[in-house]
Coordinates of C-alpha atoms and ligand atoms in Angstrom, one line a residue:
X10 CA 123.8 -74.6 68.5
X11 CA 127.5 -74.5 69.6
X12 CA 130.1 -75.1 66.9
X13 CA 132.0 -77.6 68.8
X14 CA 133.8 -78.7 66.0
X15 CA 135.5 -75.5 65.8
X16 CA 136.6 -75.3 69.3
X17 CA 140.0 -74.8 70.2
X18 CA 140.7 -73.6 67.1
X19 CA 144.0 -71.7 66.9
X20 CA 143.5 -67.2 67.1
X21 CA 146.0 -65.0 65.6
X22 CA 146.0 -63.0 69.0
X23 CA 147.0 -66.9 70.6
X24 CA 144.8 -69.8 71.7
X25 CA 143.2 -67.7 74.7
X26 CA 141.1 -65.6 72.7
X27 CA 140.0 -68.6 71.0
X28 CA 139.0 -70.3 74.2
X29 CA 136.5 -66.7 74.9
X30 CA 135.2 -67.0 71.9
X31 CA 134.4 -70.5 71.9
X32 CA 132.6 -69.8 75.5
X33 CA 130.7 -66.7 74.3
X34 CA 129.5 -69.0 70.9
X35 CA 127.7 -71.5 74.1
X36 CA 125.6 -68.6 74.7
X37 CA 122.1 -68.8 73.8
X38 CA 121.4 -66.6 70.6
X39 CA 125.2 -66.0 70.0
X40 CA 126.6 -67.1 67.0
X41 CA 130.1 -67.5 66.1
X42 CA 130.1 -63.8 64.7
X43 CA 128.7 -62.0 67.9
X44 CA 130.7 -64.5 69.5
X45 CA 133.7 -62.8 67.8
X46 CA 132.2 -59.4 68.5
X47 CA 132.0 -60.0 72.2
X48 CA 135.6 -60.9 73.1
X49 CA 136.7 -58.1 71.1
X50 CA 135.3 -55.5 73.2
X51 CA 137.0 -58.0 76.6
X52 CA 140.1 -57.8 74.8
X53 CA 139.4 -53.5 74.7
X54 CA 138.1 -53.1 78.2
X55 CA 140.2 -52.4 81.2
X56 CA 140.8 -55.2 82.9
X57 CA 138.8 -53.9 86.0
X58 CA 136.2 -53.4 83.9
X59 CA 136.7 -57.4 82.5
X60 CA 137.1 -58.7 86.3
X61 CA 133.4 -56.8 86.9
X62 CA 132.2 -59.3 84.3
X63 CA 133.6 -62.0 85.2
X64 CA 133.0 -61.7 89.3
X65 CA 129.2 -61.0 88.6
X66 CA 128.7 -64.0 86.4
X67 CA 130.6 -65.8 89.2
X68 CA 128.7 -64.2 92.0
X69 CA 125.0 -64.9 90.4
X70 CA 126.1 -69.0 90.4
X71 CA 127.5 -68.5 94.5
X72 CA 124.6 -66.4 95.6
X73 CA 121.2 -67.8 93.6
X74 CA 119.7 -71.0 94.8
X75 CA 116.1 -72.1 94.4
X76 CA 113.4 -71.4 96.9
X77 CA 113.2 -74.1 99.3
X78 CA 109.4 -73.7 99.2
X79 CA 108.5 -72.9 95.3
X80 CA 111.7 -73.3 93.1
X81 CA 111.9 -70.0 92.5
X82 CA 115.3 -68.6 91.9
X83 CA 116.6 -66.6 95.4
X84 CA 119.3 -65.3 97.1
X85 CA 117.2 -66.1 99.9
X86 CA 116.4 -69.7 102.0
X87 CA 112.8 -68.8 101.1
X88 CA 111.8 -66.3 97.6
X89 CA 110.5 -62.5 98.2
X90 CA 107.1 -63.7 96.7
X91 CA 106.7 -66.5 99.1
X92 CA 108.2 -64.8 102.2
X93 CA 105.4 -62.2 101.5
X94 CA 102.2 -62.0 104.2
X95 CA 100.4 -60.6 101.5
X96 CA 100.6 -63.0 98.7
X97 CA 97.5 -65.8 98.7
X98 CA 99.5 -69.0 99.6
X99 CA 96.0 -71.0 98.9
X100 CA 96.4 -69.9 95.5
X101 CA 99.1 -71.6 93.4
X102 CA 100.5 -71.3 89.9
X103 CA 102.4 -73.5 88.6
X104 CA 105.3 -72.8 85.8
X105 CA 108.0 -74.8 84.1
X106 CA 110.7 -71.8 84.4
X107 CA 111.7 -69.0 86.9
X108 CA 111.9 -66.6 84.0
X109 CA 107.6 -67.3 83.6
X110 CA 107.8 -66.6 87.3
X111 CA 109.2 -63.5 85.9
X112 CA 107.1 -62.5 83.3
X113 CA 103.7 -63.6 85.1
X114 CA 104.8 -61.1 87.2
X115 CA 104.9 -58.3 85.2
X116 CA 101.3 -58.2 84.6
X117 CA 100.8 -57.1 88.6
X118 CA 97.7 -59.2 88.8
X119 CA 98.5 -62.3 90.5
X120 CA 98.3 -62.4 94.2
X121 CA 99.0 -65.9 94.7
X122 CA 102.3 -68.0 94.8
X123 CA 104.0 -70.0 92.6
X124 CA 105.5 -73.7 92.1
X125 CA 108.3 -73.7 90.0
X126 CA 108.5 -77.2 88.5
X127 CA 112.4 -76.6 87.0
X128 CA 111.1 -77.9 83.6
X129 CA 108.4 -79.9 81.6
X130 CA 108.2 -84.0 80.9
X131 CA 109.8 -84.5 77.7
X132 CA 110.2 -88.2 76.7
X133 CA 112.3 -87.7 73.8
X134 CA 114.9 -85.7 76.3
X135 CA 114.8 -88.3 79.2
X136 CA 112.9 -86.1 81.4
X137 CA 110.4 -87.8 83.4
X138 CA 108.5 -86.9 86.4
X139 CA 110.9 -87.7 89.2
X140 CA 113.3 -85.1 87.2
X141 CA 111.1 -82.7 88.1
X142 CA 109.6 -80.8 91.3
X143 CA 106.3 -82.3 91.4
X144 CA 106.5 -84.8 94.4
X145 CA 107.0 -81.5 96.2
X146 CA 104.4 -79.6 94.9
X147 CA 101.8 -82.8 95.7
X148 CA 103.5 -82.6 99.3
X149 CA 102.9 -78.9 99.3
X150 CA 98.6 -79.2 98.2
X151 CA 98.9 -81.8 101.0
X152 CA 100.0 -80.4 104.0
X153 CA 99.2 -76.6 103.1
X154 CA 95.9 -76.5 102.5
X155 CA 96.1 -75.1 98.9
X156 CA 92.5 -74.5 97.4
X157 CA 93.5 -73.9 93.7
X158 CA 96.1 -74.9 91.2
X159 CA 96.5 -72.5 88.1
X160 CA 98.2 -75.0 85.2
X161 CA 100.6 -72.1 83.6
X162 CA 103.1 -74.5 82.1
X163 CA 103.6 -73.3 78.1
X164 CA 100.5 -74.4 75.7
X165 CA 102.7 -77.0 73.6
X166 CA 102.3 -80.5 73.7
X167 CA 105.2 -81.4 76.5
X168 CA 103.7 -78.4 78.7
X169 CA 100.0 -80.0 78.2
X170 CA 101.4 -83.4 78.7
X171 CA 103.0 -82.1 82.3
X172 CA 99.6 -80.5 83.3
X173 CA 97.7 -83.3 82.3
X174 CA 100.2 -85.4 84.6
X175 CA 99.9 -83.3 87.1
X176 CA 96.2 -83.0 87.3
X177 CA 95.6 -86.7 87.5
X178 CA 97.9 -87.2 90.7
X179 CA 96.2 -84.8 92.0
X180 CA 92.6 -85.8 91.4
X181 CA 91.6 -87.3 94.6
X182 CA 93.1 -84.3 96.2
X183 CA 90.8 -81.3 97.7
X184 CA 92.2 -78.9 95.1
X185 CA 90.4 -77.4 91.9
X186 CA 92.9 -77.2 88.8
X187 CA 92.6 -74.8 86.6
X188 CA 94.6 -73.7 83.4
X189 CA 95.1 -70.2 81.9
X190 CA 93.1 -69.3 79.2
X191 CA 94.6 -69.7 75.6
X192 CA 95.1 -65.9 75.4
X193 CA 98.6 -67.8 75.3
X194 CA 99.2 -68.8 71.1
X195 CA 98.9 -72.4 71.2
X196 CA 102.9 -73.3 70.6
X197 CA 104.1 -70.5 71.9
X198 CA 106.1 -70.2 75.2
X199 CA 104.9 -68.1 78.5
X200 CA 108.4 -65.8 78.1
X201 CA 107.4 -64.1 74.8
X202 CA 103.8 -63.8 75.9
X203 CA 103.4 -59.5 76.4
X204 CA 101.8 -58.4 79.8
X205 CA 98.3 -58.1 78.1
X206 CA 98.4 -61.5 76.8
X207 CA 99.4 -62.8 79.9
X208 CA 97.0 -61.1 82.3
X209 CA 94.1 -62.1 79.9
X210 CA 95.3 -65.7 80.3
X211 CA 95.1 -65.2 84.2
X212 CA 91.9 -63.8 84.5
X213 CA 90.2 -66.2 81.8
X214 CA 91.7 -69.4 83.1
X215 CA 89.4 -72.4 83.2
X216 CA 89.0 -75.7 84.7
X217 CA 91.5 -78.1 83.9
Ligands
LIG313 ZN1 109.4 -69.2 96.9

């Protein structure tokens, strides 16, 4: 939660100072005190080493895009995973986030591909299914010949709502849906899942 209400406020060092702060305090996890913390080591850096800072978070927003394929976040037209000969593009996992992209691959055993769907259906946000990337993943188990879809969205009710969605559009399809096991804690989310955890979930994972 941002403290909105306190933005702007006036900083003894001048209004500047304020402003950093008050971006910082929009950072997830950062709270008006590390907010505090943060642009007082900017203010002690060299400025060289504050225009690093600055020009990467810049460059990250000019240079990442998603993968025109899975969603997957890329400097590339097309990700490293699906650009790669050796990855099972019959086999595909599907994931609300790039970071589960991330973390699924950690565990080194998924040889498949993935289908990032850039978020889950959440009524009570206003997301709905057109919000999100599955009219592109149906188009991708229809012309590409996929065999299997692993459900990896997160075990709470919005990400079992989305697989459930998912799976019935797709059930006159020639695809078998599967889900991952619940190595996964039922409420928890796929990011704070450790390698084990996750790998059992893959190898366990069951039809949908
Ligand atoms: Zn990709």
């Amino acid at each position: 939660m941002s403290f909105r209400g306190r933005e702007n406020q006036s900083h003894p060092y001048g209004s500047s100072v304020g402003q950093l702060i008050d971006q910082f305090a929009t950072l997830p996890g950062i709270g008006r005190k590390s907010a505090e913390r943060l642009a007082h080591y900017v203010l002690s850096i060299p400025e060289a080493e504050a225009r690093q800072l600055a020009d990467a978070i810049i460059a990250v927003k000019q240079a990442i895009h998603p993968c025109k394929i899975c969603f997957n976040l890329t400097e590339h037209e097309v990700c490293s995973i699906c650009a790669d000969p050796r990855r099972d593009k019959k086999l595909v996992c599907v994931v609300e986030q790039p970071r589960d992209v991330v973390s699924l691959e950690a565990t080194s055993s998924f040889q498949g591909v993935y289908h990032v769907l850039q978020g889950r259906i959440s009524p009570l946000e206003g997301v709905g299914p057109d919000d999100l990337t599955i009219n592109a993943l149906v188009r991708r188990v229809k012309q590409d010949g996929v065999q299997e879809i692993i459900m990896a969205t997160n075990p709470t009710l919005e990400g079992d709502g989305t697989a459930l969605y998912i799976s019935n559009l797709l059930e006159h399809e020639n695809v078998e849906i599967t889900r991952l096991a619940r190595g996964i804690a039922s409420g928890s989310v796929l990011e704070f899942a450790n390698k084990e955890m996750l790998a059992d979930a893959l190898q366990g994972r069951q039809r949908f």
